[in-house]
CSV table of C-alpha atoms in Angstrom, one decimal:
chain,number,residue,atom,x,y,z
C,13,ASN,CA,11.9,6.3,-15.4
C,14,ALA,CA,10.0,8.7,-13.2
C,15,GLY,CA,7.8,5.7,-11.9
C,16,VAL,CA,4.4,6.8,-10.5
C,17,THR,CA,3.8,10.5,-10.2
C,18,GLN,CA,0.9,12.2,-8.5
C,19,THR,CA,-0.3,15.8,-8.5
C,20,PRO,CA,-1.0,17.8,-6.5
C,21,LYS,CA,1.1,17.0,-3.4
C,22,PHE,CA,-1.3,18.9,-1.1
C,23,ARG,CA,-4.8,20.4,-1.5
C,24,ILE,CA,-7.4,22.0,0.7
C,25,LEU,CA,-11.0,21.9,-0.5
C,26,LYS,CA,-14.2,23.3,0.9
C,27,ILE,CA,-17.1,21.1,1.4
C,28,GLY,CA,-19.0,20.5,-1.8
C,29,GLN,CA,-16.1,21.4,-4.1
C,30,SER,CA,-14.8,19.0,-6.8
C,31,MET,CA,-11.3,18.1,-7.8
C,32,THR,CA,-9.3,15.6,-9.8
C,33,LEU,CA,-6.2,13.9,-8.4
C,34,GLN,CA,-3.8,13.1,-11.2
C,35,CYS,CA,-1.8,9.9,-11.5
C,36,THR,CA,0.7,8.9,-14.3
C,37,GLN,CA,3.1,6.0,-14.6
C,38,ASP,CA,5.8,5.5,-17.2
C,39,MET,CA,6.5,1.8,-16.7
C,40,ASN,CA,3.8,0.5,-19.1
C,41,HIS,CA,2.0,-1.3,-16.3
C,42,ASN,CA,-1.5,-2.5,-17.0
C,43,TYR,CA,-2.7,-2.5,-13.4
C,44,MET,CA,-3.3,0.7,-11.6
C,45,TYR,CA,-4.9,1.5,-8.2
C,46,TRP,CA,-6.1,4.2,-6.0
C,47,TYR,CA,-5.8,3.9,-2.2
C,48,ARG,CA,-6.6,6.2,0.7
C,49,GLN,CA,-4.8,6.0,4.0
C,50,ASP,CA,-6.3,7.5,7.2
C,51,PRO,CA,-4.1,8.0,10.3
C,52,GLY,CA,-3.4,4.7,12.1
C,53,MET,CA,-5.1,2.7,9.5
C,54,GLY,CA,-3.9,0.6,6.6
C,55,LEU,CA,-4.4,1.5,3.0
C,56,LYS,CA,-7.9,1.0,1.7
C,57,LEU,CA,-8.5,0.4,-2.0
C,58,ILE,CA,-10.9,2.9,-3.7
C,59,TYR,CA,-10.8,1.9,-7.4
C,60,TYR,CA,-8.5,-0.2,-9.6
C,61,SER,CA,-8.0,-0.8,-13.3
C,62,VAL,CA,-6.6,-3.8,-15.1
C,63,GLY,CA,-6.0,-2.0,-18.4
C,64,ALA,CA,-7.1,1.0,-20.5
C,65,GLY,CA,-10.8,1.3,-20.6
C,66,ILE,CA,-11.4,-1.1,-17.7
C,67,THR,CA,-12.1,0.0,-14.1
C,68,ASP,CA,-13.7,-1.5,-11.1
C,69,LYS,CA,-14.6,-0.6,-7.5
C,70,GLY,CA,-12.5,-1.4,-4.5
C,71,GLU,CA,-13.4,-1.5,-0.9
C,72,VAL,CA,-14.4,2.2,-0.4
C,73,PRO,CA,-15.6,3.7,-3.8
C,74,ASN,CA,-18.4,5.9,-2.5
C,75,GLY,CA,-17.8,9.6,-3.4
C,76,TYR,CA,-15.2,8.9,-6.0
C,77,ASN,CA,-15.0,8.2,-9.8
C,78,VAL,CA,-12.2,7.1,-12.1
C,79,SER,CA,-11.4,6.7,-15.7
C,80,ARG,CA,-8.6,5.0,-17.6
C,81,SER,CA,-8.4,6.2,-21.2
C,82,THR,CA,-4.7,5.5,-21.6
C,83,THR,CA,-2.3,3.0,-20.0
C,84,GLU,CA,-0.3,5.8,-18.4
C,85,ASP,CA,-3.0,7.8,-16.7
C,86,PHE,CA,-5.5,7.0,-14.0
C,87,PRO,CA,-7.2,10.1,-12.6
C,88,LEU,CA,-9.4,10.0,-9.5
C,89,ARG,CA,-12.3,12.4,-9.3
C,90,LEU,CA,-14.0,13.7,-6.1
C,91,GLU,CA,-17.4,15.3,-7.1
C,92,LEU,CA,-18.8,16.7,-3.8
C,93,ALA,CA,-16.0,16.8,-1.3
C,94,ALA,CA,-16.9,15.9,2.3
C,95,PRO,CA,-14.8,16.1,5.5
C,96,SER,CA,-14.8,12.2,5.6
C,97,GLN,CA,-12.6,12.4,2.4
C,98,THR,CA,-9.8,14.1,4.3
C,99,SER,CA,-7.0,11.6,3.8
C,100,VAL,CA,-3.7,10.8,2.1
C,101,TYR,CA,-4.3,9.4,-1.4
C,102,PHE,CA,-1.9,7.0,-3.0
C,103,CYS,CA,-1.8,5.8,-6.6
C,104,ALA,CA,0.0,2.6,-7.5
C,105,SER,CA,0.8,0.5,-10.5
C,106,SER,CA,1.8,-3.1,-11.0
C,107,PRO,CA,3.1,-5.1,-13.9
C,108,THR,CA,1.5,-8.3,-12.8
C,109,GLY,CA,-1.3,-7.4,-10.4
C,110,ASN,CA,0.9,-8.6,-7.6
C,111,GLU,CA,3.7,-6.3,-6.3
C,112,GLN,CA,2.6,-2.7,-6.5
C,113,PHE,CA,4.7,0.5,-6.7
C,114,PHE,CA,3.3,3.6,-5.1
C,115,GLY,CA,3.4,7.3,-6.0
C,116,PRO,CA,4.4,9.9,-3.5
C,117,GLY,CA,0.8,10.6,-2.4
C,118,THR,CA,-1.6,13.6,-2.3
C,119,ARG,CA,-2.6,15.0,1.1
C,120,LEU,CA,-6.2,16.3,0.9
C,121,THR,CA,-8.0,18.2,3.6
C,122,VAL,CA,-11.7,19.0,3.2
C,123,LEU,CA,-12.9,21.9,5.5
H,8,GLU,CA,-13.7,-11.4,5.0
H,9,ASP,CA,-10.0,-11.3,4.2
H,10,LYS,CA,-7.9,-10.1,7.1
H,11,VAL,CA,-4.3,-9.2,7.7
H,12,VAL,CA,-3.1,-8.6,11.3
H,13,GLN,CA,0.3,-7.3,12.3
H,14,SER,CA,2.0,-7.3,15.6
H,15,PRO,CA,3.2,-5.6,17.5
H,16,LEU,CA,1.5,-2.3,16.6
H,17,SER,CA,4.6,-0.4,17.7
H,18,LEU,CA,8.1,-1.1,18.9
H,19,VAL,CA,11.0,0.9,20.3
H,20,VAL,CA,14.5,-0.6,20.1
H,21,HIS,CA,18.1,0.6,20.4
H,22,GLU,CA,20.5,0.8,17.5
H,23,GLY,CA,22.1,-2.6,16.9
H,24,ASP,CA,19.2,-4.6,18.2
H,25,THR,CA,17.5,-7.3,16.1
H,26,VAL,CA,13.7,-7.1,15.6
H,27,THR,CA,11.1,-9.4,14.4
H,28,LEU,CA,7.8,-8.2,13.0
H,29,ASN,CA,4.8,-10.5,12.6
H,30,CYS,CA,2.1,-10.8,10.1
H,31,SER,CA,-0.8,-13.2,10.2
H,32,TYR,CA,-3.4,-13.4,7.5
H,33,GLU,CA,-6.7,-15.0,6.8
H,34,VAL,CA,-7.3,-14.7,3.1
H,35,THR,CA,-9.1,-17.2,0.9
H,36,ASN,CA,-7.4,-18.2,-2.3
H,37,PHE,CA,-4.0,-16.9,-1.1
H,38,ARG,CA,-1.6,-15.8,-3.9
H,39,SER,CA,1.2,-13.8,-2.2
H,40,LEU,CA,2.3,-11.8,0.8
H,41,LEU,CA,4.2,-8.5,0.5
H,42,TRP,CA,6.1,-6.3,2.9
H,43,TYR,CA,6.5,-2.6,2.5
H,44,LYS,CA,8.4,0.1,4.4
H,45,GLN,CA,6.7,3.5,4.8
H,46,GLU,CA,8.6,6.6,6.1
H,47,LYS,CA,6.3,9.6,6.1
H,48,LYS,CA,5.6,9.1,2.4
H,49,ALA,CA,4.8,6.4,-0.1
H,50,PRO,CA,5.2,2.7,0.9
H,51,THR,CA,8.3,1.3,-0.7
H,52,PHE,CA,8.3,-2.4,-1.8
H,53,LEU,CA,10.6,-4.7,0.2
H,54,PHE,CA,9.6,-8.4,-0.4
H,55,MET,CA,7.1,-10.6,-2.1
H,56,LEU,CA,6.6,-14.1,-0.8
H,57,THR,CA,4.6,-16.8,-2.5
H,58,SER,CA,6.2,-20.1,-1.4
H,59,SER,CA,6.4,-21.5,2.0
H,60,GLY,CA,9.7,-21.9,3.7
H,61,ILE,CA,11.8,-19.8,1.3
H,62,GLU,CA,13.6,-16.9,2.9
H,63,LYS,CA,14.0,-13.6,1.0
H,64,LYS,CA,16.9,-11.5,2.0
H,65,SER,CA,18.1,-7.9,1.3
H,66,GLY,CA,21.0,-6.8,3.3
H,67,ARG,CA,20.0,-6.7,7.0
H,68,LEU,CA,16.3,-7.4,6.2
H,69,SER,CA,14.9,-10.9,5.6
H,70,SER,CA,11.4,-12.4,5.5
H,71,ILE,CA,9.9,-15.9,5.5
H,72,LEU,CA,6.4,-17.2,4.9
H,73,ASP,CA,4.7,-20.2,6.5
H,74,LYS,CA,1.8,-21.0,4.1
H,75,LYS,CA,0.4,-23.7,6.4
H,76,GLU,CA,0.2,-21.5,9.4
H,77,LEU,CA,-0.7,-18.4,7.4
H,78,PHE,CA,2.1,-16.4,9.0
H,79,SER,CA,5.1,-14.3,7.9
H,80,ILE,CA,7.9,-12.6,9.8
H,81,LEU,CA,10.2,-9.7,8.8
H,82,ASN,CA,13.5,-9.7,10.6
H,83,ILE,CA,15.8,-6.7,10.8
H,84,THR,CA,19.3,-7.3,12.2
H,85,ALA,CA,21.7,-4.7,13.5
H,86,THR,CA,19.0,-2.0,13.4
H,87,GLN,CA,19.9,1.6,12.4
H,88,THR,CA,18.0,4.8,13.0
H,89,GLY,CA,17.2,4.8,9.3
H,90,ASP,CA,15.2,1.7,9.8
H,91,SER,CA,12.6,3.8,11.8
H,92,ALA,CA,9.4,3.5,9.8
H,93,VAL,CA,6.0,1.9,9.6
H,94,TYR,CA,6.3,-1.6,8.1
H,95,LEU,CA,3.2,-2.8,6.3
H,96,CYS,CA,2.2,-6.3,5.4
H,97,ALA,CA,-0.3,-7.1,2.7
H,98,GLY,CA,-1.9,-10.2,1.2
H,99,THR,CA,-3.1,-10.8,-2.4
H,100,VAL,CA,-5.5,-13.4,-3.6
H,101,TYR,CA,-6.1,-15.1,-7.0
H,102,SER,CA,-9.7,-13.9,-7.2
H,103,GLY,CA,-9.0,-10.2,-6.8
H,104,TYR,CA,-6.6,-7.4,-7.6
H,105,ALA,CA,-6.2,-5.5,-4.3
H,106,LEU,CA,-3.5,-5.6,-1.7
H,107,ASN,CA,-5.2,-6.3,1.7
H,108,PHE,CA,-3.1,-4.3,4.1
H,109,GLY,CA,-2.6,-4.7,7.8
H,110,LYS,CA,-2.5,-1.6,10.0
H,111,GLY,CA,1.3,-1.7,10.1
H,112,THR,CA,4.0,-1.9,12.8
H,113,SER,CA,5.6,1.4,13.8
H,114,LEU,CA,9.3,0.8,14.5
H,115,LEU,CA,11.4,3.5,16.2
H,116,VAL,CA,15.2,2.8,16.5
H,117,THR,CA,16.9,5.1,19.0
H,118,PRO,CA,20.6,5.9,19.0
């Protein structure tokens, strides 16, 4: 099993550009999550999904969108990138909604 | 508001020392407490604790939860330089799906 994979590993965006961060898991987990981690801070939940077709907002959803058309994939969309979205983004999945397993992260810089 | 507080924020020890990391949490409708290790990449899962007084062990690492006092500790004995990392504590609740993370304890083990 590859576990949770994320692409790209790094990305630099200009203000106002859009992009999609990809996340795929091969463990057949129903629960999937997107977090962002800023320096010196804990992880903050952006969006989560409890199954295909079901998504909901987390603590910091503004400026982001998600979709969950399959169990495996949970892409995160940034529509109009802003410097405040410079962060490391982690995708995670869980079999139970309890313990979560994280992908390697995407480091995003918005200039 | 649910809150997870870790202490100390940072710690420097010598190889061979024993360390204790602390996590206190104020969450309503508590379900579980989790510990993760993060070394410059994705957090990796260490332990999940749901019952008070039961110690979880994995090699030199162990953790215990006090549900009454809303407190958990992570012990690392005979520390090695490879234990250098940020250790994250997170709580989950029955009414939600997120991990509520603390800011982490940064541990540096010197030779």
